[in-house]
């Protein structure tokens, strides 16, 4: 017994703690995207008054497994004139940044792979690399439809970075720290302490910008399947396509987790007596799932915008709104 | 008749004003080395109805030129008709427009009946109007869903198809087919409807209006994004529309109240009370407002038809072998897409010398070249939705 405890203690020290944590988080990212595909299809089914997947396994629960097997056995095709290195590296360039950011998200008290003091900066810096992957995919495919999709995607992602980052600043000002652990700790004590209420406009901005960053409806113009037939991912098939999809779903999970962490109190229970100690990750999971569900709700309800309307919303509505609310927050902090 | 309702809307954008100013200006074009990007949209493109191919010239996402290329379906309907006897042509007309097949049958039968001395029983006339208006419902309701699908929302189409499936099951009860019908015959209709079906249809359309309003109209028409995607898109003046030969909801969306049912009355339409819906805006949103209101008008017509339905035979006597006199016959009906007209020339034999279809899908497609330049690439989708074409029609 003593040896086991000693072994566990060793594992809890650097660098083992980091290696095991990284491995666990990577699995979580890939696993969550498989589960999210399933959830997406089920939610769509309920919205559209049909069943959704219900054949593989009990209530269709093994569908993700079947999907993975199918995608693994499909042929990876590429256009003859494609720039192969760029074409193949693009899915990785899309997935990796999303996976890496999970390292800094606190799932429960003490349960964070890397508690760094610049976690928010890290999040901002790493997620913006995703635009590069989109450009690589679109350019590498050598197709006009892909190129249009990639240009739309890059323009959209870069434009919405601005309101996204500005909307984070309110939280940073209130917490006085760039560490996500500090952000969550500052929201303890009950749901009235969450940043949702004092930072409501910022929350809305962050949520909308998150939808745009993850290229979800109504901002799925880079993909635009009825206009540019899949955009930057039109030429991808089999596992390379699956990696792009995984990146999108993991991105959605990440944005939901960030929304939870920044505005909904992270792992903090809504009322203090519901504290579950180390099991507070359940609160984190519930809140993240609710946010993910709203993402899916929007996806299956409304059509997509046009490029100029998308830009209008980003630059003429969300960006000024965040700037105004930054001034309001700063003023309130001076007064109170 | 058209004259008094034709009016020029002030300030409508002209074609030259809408194409990309950057490419049109040689100074800017040469200085920055700008050139248009050629792009083929279709024939495999998922949002191009059937086998339409658009050759686009793009400046960024602005369409500078749009050339529709048709003919991939290659059907030769009119030629085939010359080699068949008159009654054998009726089922072929279904294939022109698989969303409104019975309207086409009706148009063709009207043209042949124009050549013949045949009395059509009143019950047959009422049944023809009944199936025609059900057809209009089965075409207009999904077209609202299709527009949303093309704008990127998938759910409305499934709600729309629920209604279409129900209407199709009535067609199945009436004539045995769900898509290629062959119900309307020269001189009447094939058979009477099964007992109790009229009451069932009445009950169904009675509830349809509220369901359509709740499931589709409120989901679609109140949607901010839907409004921003369709308002001001595909603008045309009444003059332009009449010149091109547009009919149906896109024409009525520009304010021209032309409807064959009222203006060239056929069948029992003069005995029925219904309104011709018009809208002044002349854009995609207007044509869809017209479609949505027409759904309610059709419901009104179906209820009246069932209430007034007389008893009696359903097929007149056309003789064993159909041989119309020499001459030509003409029939026109208002199909969901616009006016469908048939011109039949007879040389006195038992097959026609020449058949010509004036198909609304084909005529309305002539809009594309005029309306699309100057719009963004994603605007092509709502404009296609406004025309609501069926490929069997334009490739007749």
XYZ file of C-alpha atoms in Angstrom:
732
model
C 0.000 0.000 0.000
C 2.750 2.363 0.970
C 4.483 1.729 -2.323
C 1.302 2.582 -4.240
C 0.939 5.885 -2.394
C 4.589 6.640 -3.037
C 4.121 5.836 -6.722
C 1.085 8.095 -6.926
C 3.032 10.861 -5.209
C 5.750 10.540 -7.810
C 3.169 10.703 -10.556
C 1.770 13.877 -8.992
C 5.089 15.660 -9.459
C 6.483 17.402 -12.507
C 7.082 16.319 -15.213
C 4.921 13.213 -14.756
C 1.913 15.189 -13.643
C 2.163 17.251 -16.797
C 2.681 14.282 -19.131
C -0.237 12.310 -17.696
C -2.415 15.419 -17.663
C -1.581 16.193 -21.275
C -2.384 12.634 -22.291
C -5.683 12.717 -20.419
C -6.660 16.077 -21.905
C -5.851 14.962 -25.452
C -8.053 11.932 -24.956
C -10.740 14.133 -23.525
C -10.612 16.392 -26.591
C -10.820 13.553 -29.107
C -13.372 11.667 -27.030
C -15.505 14.742 -26.539
C -15.608 15.435 -30.265
C -16.835 11.878 -30.872
C -19.527 12.271 -28.227
C -20.429 15.698 -29.562
C -21.011 14.315 -33.050
C -23.443 11.874 -31.506
C -25.067 14.612 -29.414
C -25.342 16.886 -32.433
C -27.142 14.216 -34.423
C -29.464 13.350 -31.563
C -30.307 16.988 -30.874
C -30.947 17.537 -34.576
C -33.209 14.502 -34.523
C -35.283 15.830 -31.662
C -35.514 19.277 -33.228
C -36.677 17.806 -36.500
C -39.191 15.356 -35.039
C -37.193 12.281 -36.034
C -35.102 9.720 -34.200
C -31.492 10.427 -35.087
C -29.026 7.548 -34.781
C -30.688 4.647 -32.939
C -29.401 1.491 -34.586
C -25.824 0.931 -33.385
C -25.826 -0.163 -29.750
C -28.449 0.653 -27.118
C -30.275 3.824 -28.215
C -27.559 4.363 -30.822
C -24.873 4.978 -28.214
C -22.200 3.111 -30.159
C -22.713 5.329 -33.194
C -19.506 7.360 -32.558
C -17.526 4.113 -32.626
C -19.130 3.111 -35.911
C -18.413 6.570 -37.307
C -14.754 6.351 -36.342
C -14.374 2.898 -37.907
C -16.029 4.095 -41.081
C -13.842 7.179 -41.310
C -10.649 5.222 -40.595
C -11.379 2.780 -43.398
C -12.237 5.423 -45.980
C -9.722 6.363 -48.613
C -7.902 9.641 -48.183
C -8.126 11.340 -51.536
C -6.479 14.575 -52.541
C -6.771 16.716 -55.681
C -4.047 16.005 -58.237
C -2.654 19.529 -58.172
C -2.898 19.954 -54.399
C 0.088 21.171 -52.433
C 0.387 17.909 -50.513
C 2.401 19.055 -47.481
C 0.180 22.015 -46.809
C -2.923 19.952 -47.590
C -2.033 17.254 -45.064
C -0.648 19.560 -42.379
C -3.772 21.742 -42.340
C -6.029 19.438 -40.275
C -3.288 19.091 -37.667
C -2.772 22.849 -37.601
C -6.478 23.170 -36.895
C -6.785 20.503 -34.205
C -3.606 21.101 -32.212
C -4.238 24.653 -30.970
C -7.707 23.693 -29.785
C -6.359 20.685 -27.914
C -3.505 22.585 -26.299
C -5.714 25.256 -24.723
C -7.542 22.620 -22.686
C -4.351 22.391 -20.602
C -5.116 25.623 -18.775
C -8.803 25.081 -18.054
C -9.609 24.303 -14.419
C -12.067 21.404 -14.312
C -12.372 21.321 -10.510
C -10.427 22.810 -7.591
C -6.770 21.770 -8.026
C -7.651 19.863 -11.203
C -5.867 21.775 -13.920
C -2.991 20.457 -15.988
C -1.038 23.695 -16.026
C -1.997 26.504 -13.691
C -0.134 29.298 -15.432
C -0.556 32.935 -14.487
C -1.151 34.065 -18.080
C -3.779 31.474 -18.984
C -6.150 33.953 -20.647
C -3.344 35.355 -22.766
C -2.364 31.789 -23.609
C -5.930 31.049 -24.714
C -6.056 34.140 -26.915
C -2.662 33.535 -28.449
C -3.046 29.848 -29.195
C -6.609 29.816 -30.537
C -5.782 32.484 -33.115
C -3.444 29.976 -34.775
C -6.571 28.128 -35.984
C -7.031 30.672 -38.789
C -3.705 29.521 -40.204
C -5.022 25.966 -40.534
C -8.075 27.184 -42.435
C -5.917 29.171 -44.864
C -3.598 26.195 -45.331
C -6.506 23.872 -46.091
C -8.123 26.246 -48.561
C -4.927 27.256 -50.315
C -3.467 23.759 -50.358
C -6.560 22.291 -52.019
C -6.155 24.417 -55.175
C -9.877 24.779 -55.718
C -11.766 28.029 -56.191
C -14.481 26.973 -53.781
C -11.880 26.046 -51.145
C -10.069 29.315 -51.620
C -13.258 31.320 -51.177
C -14.035 29.325 -48.039
C -10.574 29.842 -46.621
C -10.618 33.589 -47.265
C -14.054 33.860 -45.713
C -12.870 31.767 -42.767
C -9.720 33.755 -42.138
C -11.511 37.095 -42.457
C -14.204 35.938 -40.074
C -11.890 34.438 -37.468
C -9.548 37.401 -37.422
C -12.428 39.904 -37.274
C -14.124 38.175 -34.393
C -10.883 37.858 -32.419
C -11.204 41.573 -31.707
C -14.566 41.551 -29.863
C -13.654 38.194 -28.325
C -10.492 39.543 -26.726
C -12.110 42.833 -25.738
C -14.934 40.961 -24.039
C -12.385 39.053 -21.942
C -10.904 42.255 -20.613
C -13.842 43.028 -18.340
C -13.338 39.739 -16.530
C -9.609 40.364 -16.307
C -10.202 43.826 -14.827
C -12.643 42.511 -12.211
C -10.383 39.607 -11.215
C -7.121 41.471 -11.468
C -5.440 38.357 -12.817
C -4.872 36.518 -16.081
C -5.041 33.114 -14.404
C -8.168 31.100 -15.062
C -7.928 29.497 -11.614
C -8.071 32.984 -10.065
C -11.018 33.863 -12.315
C -12.995 30.847 -11.094
C -12.043 31.384 -7.441
C -13.188 34.996 -7.662
C -16.680 33.829 -8.706
C -17.244 31.594 -5.648
C -20.035 31.852 -3.088
C -23.142 31.632 -5.270
C -24.430 32.408 -8.715
C -24.871 36.119 -7.885
C -21.093 36.339 -7.792
C -20.660 34.997 -11.315
C -19.470 37.501 -13.903
C -22.563 36.750 -15.967
C -24.595 39.565 -14.386
C -22.100 42.446 -14.120
C -20.608 41.580 -17.493
C -23.794 40.639 -19.353
C -23.018 42.559 -22.590
C -19.520 41.062 -22.522
C -20.994 37.600 -22.015
C -23.287 38.044 -25.017
C -20.401 39.345 -27.109
C -18.139 36.503 -26.025
C -20.844 33.972 -26.814
C -21.555 35.376 -30.286
C -17.862 35.749 -31.048
C -17.394 32.180 -29.829
C -20.005 30.998 -32.313
C -18.159 32.853 -35.054
C -14.736 31.566 -33.975
C -15.942 27.987 -34.067
C -17.646 28.609 -37.426
C -21.045 27.477 -36.214
C -24.411 28.540 -37.619
C -25.256 31.388 -38.240
C -21.568 32.070 -38.889
C -20.718 28.934 -40.866
C -19.830 30.876 -43.988
C -16.385 29.316 -44.402
C -18.173 26.007 -44.870
C -21.365 27.356 -46.509
C -22.467 24.051 -47.948
C -25.254 25.460 -50.103
C -23.035 28.188 -51.543
C -19.453 27.004 -51.651
C -20.180 23.330 -50.985
C -17.989 22.865 -47.933
C -15.469 25.635 -48.526
C -11.980 24.990 -47.195
C -12.776 21.345 -46.382
C -14.388 20.462 -49.709
C -11.448 18.360 -50.945
C -10.898 16.456 -47.703
C -12.062 12.911 -47.195
C -11.674 10.066 -44.734
C -9.474 10.702 -41.727
C -8.195 14.117 -42.787
C -11.801 15.278 -42.992
C -12.505 13.640 -39.641
C -9.624 15.589 -38.068
C -11.083 18.864 -39.349
C -14.469 17.887 -37.952
C -12.875 16.890 -34.656
C -11.185 20.281 -34.522
C -14.524 22.005 -35.055
C -16.301 20.014 -32.374
C -13.405 20.318 -29.941
C -13.401 24.034 -30.667
C -17.068 24.212 -29.781
C -16.438 22.348 -26.530
C -13.515 24.649 -25.786
C -15.521 27.819 -26.351
C -18.282 26.441 -24.132
C -15.767 25.558 -21.424
C -14.265 29.046 -21.655
C -17.715 30.632 -21.445
C -18.370 28.556 -18.349
C -15.038 29.408 -16.788
C -15.148 33.114 -17.472
C -18.797 34.020 -16.978
C -20.632 31.114 -15.364
C -18.389 30.477 -12.390
C -16.415 27.531 -13.784
C -16.660 24.609 -11.374
C -18.259 26.743 -8.658
C -21.675 25.424 -7.575
C -24.582 27.847 -8.051
C -25.268 27.909 -4.294
C -22.557 27.322 -1.689
C -24.163 24.311 0.050
C -24.191 22.341 -3.199
C -20.373 22.180 -3.039
C -19.134 18.719 -4.041
C -15.461 19.244 -3.228
C -13.244 17.444 -5.715
C -16.385 16.368 -7.592
C -17.183 19.928 -8.556
C -16.157 18.996 -12.090
C -19.769 17.806 -12.316
C -20.901 21.442 -12.106
C -18.348 22.332 -14.737
C -19.619 19.547 -17.003
C -23.267 20.508 -16.537
C -22.676 24.168 -17.316
C -20.504 23.372 -20.337
C -23.114 20.946 -21.644
C -25.835 23.551 -21.354
C -23.754 26.035 -23.346
C -23.002 23.363 -25.963
C -26.704 22.598 -26.177
C -27.473 26.251 -26.921
C -24.857 26.126 -29.703
C -26.690 23.167 -31.194
C -30.091 24.765 -30.644
C -28.987 27.750 -32.705
C -27.488 25.537 -35.373
C -30.718 23.658 -36.027
C -32.975 26.702 -35.934
C -31.653 29.550 -38.021
C -30.062 30.213 -41.414
C -26.658 31.737 -42.028
C -25.642 35.329 -42.578
C -23.942 36.818 -45.606
C -20.293 37.882 -45.451
C -20.959 41.620 -45.380
C -23.638 41.212 -42.709
C -21.255 39.102 -40.651
C -18.568 41.789 -40.851
C -21.106 44.479 -39.998
C -22.112 42.637 -36.858
C -18.524 42.070 -35.762
C -17.082 45.497 -36.401
C -20.070 47.814 -36.101
C -22.021 46.226 -33.250
C -19.947 43.897 -31.086
C -16.649 45.785 -31.044
C -18.162 49.167 -30.044
C -20.360 47.414 -27.489
C -17.378 45.819 -25.757
C -15.449 49.087 -25.746
C -18.375 50.922 -24.178
C -18.790 48.248 -21.538
C -15.051 48.326 -20.760
C -15.400 52.024 -19.977
C -18.505 51.317 -17.879
C -16.683 48.558 -15.969
C -13.673 50.766 -15.353
C -15.924 53.604 -14.171
C -17.809 51.305 -11.838
C -14.550 49.983 -10.391
C -13.387 53.552 -9.721
C -16.668 54.502 -8.037
C -17.273 51.412 -5.883
C -55.120 44.656 -68.100
C -51.450 44.638 -67.249
C -51.077 48.299 -68.075
C -52.887 49.719 -65.107
C -51.039 47.531 -62.636
C -47.636 47.962 -64.235
C -45.820 50.712 -62.501
C -42.185 51.624 -62.372
C -40.750 51.561 -58.908
C -38.612 54.649 -58.392
C -34.971 54.242 -57.505
C -34.655 50.558 -58.363
C -30.981 49.792 -58.970
C -29.967 49.487 -62.594
C -27.910 46.597 -63.881
C -24.804 48.652 -64.652
C -24.914 50.288 -61.234
C -24.849 46.980 -59.469
C -21.918 45.190 -61.109
C -18.577 45.492 -59.440
C -17.330 49.054 -59.817
C -13.752 47.976 -59.201
C -13.579 45.696 -62.207
C -15.566 48.064 -64.386
C -13.078 50.899 -63.821
C -10.065 50.263 -66.108
C -7.783 52.531 -64.031
C -8.302 50.604 -60.823
C -8.288 47.290 -62.633
C -4.957 47.906 -64.351
C -3.270 49.556 -61.393
C -3.940 46.684 -59.020
C -3.826 43.938 -61.630
C -7.361 42.888 -60.769
C -8.979 40.179 -62.775
C -12.206 38.283 -62.429
C -12.171 34.730 -61.110
C -14.109 32.261 -63.233
C -16.056 29.711 -61.295
C -18.379 26.929 -62.351
C -21.355 26.496 -60.094
C -22.981 23.184 -60.924
C -24.056 20.911 -62.511
C -23.031 18.879 -59.435
C -23.443 21.751 -57.003
C -25.866 20.685 -54.259
C -27.911 23.881 -54.332
C -28.311 24.056 -58.096
C -31.697 22.568 -58.784
C -31.350 19.491 -60.899
C -28.646 19.921 -63.466
C -28.186 23.642 -63.729
C -24.738 25.015 -64.383
C -23.918 28.661 -63.789
C -20.708 30.062 -65.209
C -19.821 32.852 -62.819
C -17.311 35.627 -63.105
C -16.426 36.797 -59.619
C -14.713 39.850 -58.237
C -14.075 38.665 -54.710
C -17.525 37.454 -53.810
C -19.350 39.852 -56.097
C -20.800 38.235 -59.201
C -19.884 40.266 -62.272
C -21.454 37.980 -64.864
C -23.663 34.931 -64.643
C -24.315 32.615 -67.587
C -26.781 29.822 -66.945
C -26.096 26.702 -68.994
C -29.054 24.388 -69.371
C -29.743 21.204 -71.253
C -28.034 18.530 -69.204
C -31.293 16.758 -68.495
C -31.962 16.375 -72.217
C -35.530 15.175 -72.289
C -36.986 15.979 -75.738
C -40.484 16.050 -74.298
C -41.974 18.007 -77.185
C -40.476 15.701 -79.804
C -41.598 12.564 -78.010
C -45.118 13.981 -77.904
C -45.230 14.112 -81.710
C -44.826 10.358 -81.845
C -47.544 9.432 -79.386
C -51.302 9.417 -79.508
C -53.099 12.219 -77.690
C -54.031 10.364 -74.479
C -50.551 8.847 -74.213
C -49.016 12.289 -73.824
C -50.856 13.128 -70.605
C -48.578 11.100 -68.270
C -45.500 12.601 -69.926
C -46.496 16.092 -68.850
C -46.137 15.026 -65.206
C -42.410 14.660 -65.806
C -42.031 18.327 -66.675
C -42.691 19.503 -63.187
C -42.630 16.804 -60.572
C -43.789 19.211 -57.885
C -46.955 20.167 -59.740
C -47.587 17.339 -62.188
C -51.358 17.523 -62.250
C -51.287 21.193 -63.211
C -49.366 20.232 -66.333
C -51.823 17.446 -67.116
C -54.585 19.968 -66.730
C -52.906 22.431 -69.091
C -52.376 19.798 -71.758
C -55.934 18.440 -71.441
C -57.321 21.977 -71.765
C -55.362 22.404 -74.995
C -56.635 19.140 -76.490
C -60.178 19.810 -75.289
C -59.910 23.135 -77.113
C -59.649 21.060 -80.312
C -62.450 18.660 -79.415
C -66.181 18.951 -78.901
C -66.373 17.244 -75.585
C -68.439 18.103 -72.582
C -66.624 17.843 -69.280
C -68.835 16.774 -66.366
C -69.055 19.405 -63.601
C -67.820 16.999 -60.932
C -64.688 16.396 -63.010
C -64.060 20.140 -63.203
C -64.332 20.453 -59.444
C -62.042 17.474 -58.903
C -59.504 19.032 -61.277
C -59.475 22.230 -59.256
C -59.266 20.247 -56.026
C -56.138 18.347 -57.072
C -54.633 21.477 -58.646
C -54.934 23.441 -55.435
C -53.643 20.529 -53.362
C -50.716 20.473 -55.790
C -50.134 24.157 -55.159
C -50.003 23.477 -51.418
C -47.616 20.564 -51.981
C -45.339 22.861 -53.959
C -45.530 26.195 -52.105
C -45.074 24.781 -48.599
C -41.826 22.919 -49.386
C -40.543 25.875 -51.395
C -40.502 27.923 -48.179
C -38.532 25.092 -46.576
C -36.193 24.838 -49.560
C -35.354 28.522 -49.326
C -34.357 28.074 -45.689
C -32.330 25.012 -46.613
C -30.456 27.005 -49.192
C -29.840 29.748 -46.654
C -28.318 27.155 -44.329
C -31.185 26.108 -42.044
C -32.119 22.475 -42.349
C -35.010 22.075 -39.928
C -37.844 23.953 -41.727
C -37.667 21.687 -44.766
C -38.526 18.693 -42.606
C -41.576 20.439 -41.172
C -42.577 21.378 -44.720
C -42.133 17.846 -45.963
C -44.379 16.515 -43.233
C -47.234 18.453 -44.863
C -46.224 17.498 -48.381
C -46.140 13.809 -47.440
C -49.647 14.063 -46.042
C -50.934 15.731 -49.205
C -49.172 13.116 -51.293
C -50.931 10.380 -49.409
C -54.203 11.973 -50.543
C -52.930 11.897 -54.117
C -52.068 8.269 -53.596
C -55.630 7.596 -52.490
C -57.016 9.546 -55.442
C -54.913 8.197 -58.287
C -52.560 5.554 -56.907
C -49.316 7.466 -57.441
C -47.349 9.806 -55.234
C -45.366 11.599 -57.902
C -46.144 10.666 -61.519
C -49.902 10.902 -61.360
C -51.846 10.529 -64.612
C -55.144 11.468 -63.005
C -56.537 14.208 -65.213
C -57.687 12.794 -68.572
C -58.866 14.382 -71.785
C -62.564 14.893 -71.060
C -62.473 14.656 -67.301
C -60.561 12.779 -64.649
C -59.662 9.106 -64.348
C -61.972 8.114 -61.504
C -63.995 9.460 -58.645
C -62.311 9.944 -55.268
C -62.705 7.195 -52.647
C -65.596 7.567 -50.254
C -64.909 9.729 -47.221
C -61.724 11.192 -48.646
C -63.225 14.609 -49.338
C -64.223 14.974 -45.676
C -60.736 13.875 -44.651
C -59.100 16.433 -46.941
C -61.443 19.136 -45.642
C -60.490 18.357 -42.081
C -56.812 18.324 -42.988
C -56.759 21.683 -44.790
C -58.863 23.141 -42.002
C -56.005 22.547 -39.560
C -53.233 23.150 -42.081
C -53.380 26.932 -41.955
C -52.705 27.176 -38.240
C -49.975 24.544 -38.405
C -48.283 26.205 -41.372
C -48.435 29.534 -39.574
C -46.943 28.143 -36.366
C -44.339 25.738 -37.763
C -43.091 27.579 -40.803
C -44.300 31.130 -41.217
C -43.368 32.212 -37.708
C -40.126 30.263 -37.768
C -39.150 31.725 -41.116
C -40.708 35.087 -41.760
C -40.063 36.521 -38.305
C -36.423 35.458 -38.440
C -33.986 38.409 -38.468
C -31.432 36.559 -40.553
C -34.050 35.438 -43.058
C -35.175 39.033 -43.456
C -31.645 40.349 -43.873
C -30.840 37.660 -46.434
C -33.926 38.185 -48.602
C -34.853 41.860 -48.308
C -33.546 43.857 -51.266
C -32.079 40.748 -52.868
C -33.016 39.926 -56.463
C -34.754 43.266 -56.962
C -36.571 43.767 -60.250
C -38.988 46.314 -61.575
C -42.430 45.316 -62.852
C -41.241 46.389 -66.337
C -38.226 44.133 -66.144
C -40.306 41.209 -64.936
C -42.903 41.599 -67.685
C -40.225 42.043 -70.335
C -38.400 38.892 -69.318
C -41.671 36.977 -69.244
C -41.650 36.131 -65.563
C -44.907 34.749 -64.198
C -46.087 33.360 -60.903
C -45.049 34.536 -57.436
C -41.895 36.390 -58.616
C -44.047 38.494 -60.966
C -46.786 39.057 -58.407
C -44.013 39.984 -55.955
C -43.245 43.022 -58.131
C -46.827 44.244 -57.900
C -48.183 42.942 -61.219
C -51.345 41.059 -60.356
C -51.344 38.573 -63.211
C -52.910 35.216 -62.490
C -54.292 32.936 -65.222
C -56.932 31.655 -62.841
C -58.526 35.093 -62.796
C -57.344 36.705 -66.022
C -57.922 33.772 -68.390
C -60.480 31.855 -66.378
C -60.608 28.115 -66.917
C -62.380 25.218 -65.245
C -64.600 26.357 -62.346
C -62.349 29.128 -61.043
C -64.849 31.893 -61.963
C -67.326 30.328 -59.546
C -64.880 30.390 -56.650
C -63.985 33.216 -54.350
C -60.254 33.839 -54.016
C -57.826 36.752 -54.119
C -54.809 37.284 -56.343
C -51.996 38.119 -53.956
C -49.537 40.835 -54.902
C -46.664 42.548 -53.135
C -44.852 45.703 -54.133
C -41.295 45.125 -52.978
C -40.111 43.104 -55.993
C -37.424 41.178 -54.112
C -37.020 37.631 -52.837
C -38.832 38.387 -49.595
C -41.826 39.720 -51.540
C -42.144 36.638 -53.713
C -42.094 34.472 -50.610
C -44.694 36.614 -48.892
C -46.836 36.039 -51.986
C -46.246 32.268 -51.800
C -47.132 32.155 -48.124
C -50.359 34.076 -48.622
C -51.233 31.904 -51.611
C -51.107 28.874 -49.356
C -53.964 30.378 -47.358
C -55.843 31.241 -50.573
C -55.476 27.658 -51.769
C -56.864 26.389 -48.480
C -59.822 28.708 -49.018
C -60.355 27.390 -52.546
C -60.145 23.728 -51.489
C -62.761 24.258 -48.800
C -65.129 25.909 -51.280
C -64.571 23.172 -53.848
C -65.392 20.436 -51.369
C -68.464 22.308 -50.157
C -69.754 22.883 -53.696
C -68.760 19.513 -55.170
C -71.667 18.233 -57.346
C -72.494 14.568 -57.834
C -72.298 12.853 -61.210
C -69.969 11.337 -63.780
C -66.288 12.269 -63.852
C -65.311 11.471 -67.449
C -66.932 12.793 -70.636
C -67.257 10.724 -73.800
C -64.320 11.325 -76.140
C -64.917 8.286 -78.312
C -62.807 5.187 -78.586
C -60.091 6.739 -80.687
C -59.162 10.382 -80.239
C -58.864 12.222 -83.554
C -59.268 15.975 -83.183
C -60.074 18.087 -86.186
C -57.319 19.975 -87.984
C -56.306 23.200 -86.254
C -54.639 24.229 -83.056
C -55.625 24.193 -79.420
C -54.324 26.241 -76.535
C -54.551 25.725 -72.807
C -53.078 27.700 -69.926
C -53.098 27.043 -66.220
C -51.581 28.836 -63.254
C -49.055 26.381 -61.854
C -47.253 27.125 -58.563
C -44.261 28.399 -60.531
C -46.229 30.597 -62.907
C -48.179 30.217 -66.090
C -47.947 26.837 -67.761
C -49.307 26.941 -71.287
C -49.610 24.283 -73.974
C -50.034 24.790 -77.699
C -51.124 21.722 -79.642
C -51.252 21.667 -83.445
C -53.362 18.911 -84.948
C -53.167 17.628 -88.536
C -56.236 15.454 -88.090
C -54.320 12.265 -87.295
C -54.364 10.557 -83.910
C -51.085 12.072 -82.767
C -50.325 15.790 -82.646
C -48.344 17.477 -85.394
C -46.607 19.702 -82.875
C -46.780 20.276 -79.119
C -45.184 23.232 -77.422
C -44.961 23.761 -73.693
C -44.513 27.203 -72.236
C -42.967 26.210 -68.955
C -42.763 28.738 -66.107
C -39.461 27.340 -64.789
C -37.806 27.951 -68.146
C -39.234 31.440 -68.590
C -38.444 32.492 -65.027
C -34.866 31.255 -65.339
C -34.253 34.079 -67.805
C -34.132 36.272 -64.700
C -30.761 34.914 -63.638
C -28.593 36.808 -66.109
C -30.439 40.031 -65.413
C -30.773 39.925 -61.670
C -27.712 38.123 -60.296
C -24.839 40.399 -61.496
C -23.896 42.798 -58.726
C -25.046 40.515 -55.979
C -22.788 38.469 -53.731
C -22.253 34.789 -54.392
C -24.443 33.721 -51.424
C -27.320 35.795 -52.866
C -27.627 33.346 -55.742
C -29.319 30.911 -53.364
C -32.297 33.087 -52.362
C -32.672 34.234 -55.994
C -32.890 30.606 -57.077
C -35.399 30.095 -54.298
C -37.445 32.993 -55.617
C -37.647 31.360 -59.054
C -38.226 27.965 -57.441
C -37.411 26.152 -60.695
C -37.862 22.488 -61.507
C -35.276 21.085 -63.870
C -37.782 18.953 -65.795
C -39.438 22.198 -66.814
C -36.472 24.112 -68.164
C -35.025 21.089 -69.944
C -38.316 20.107 -71.518
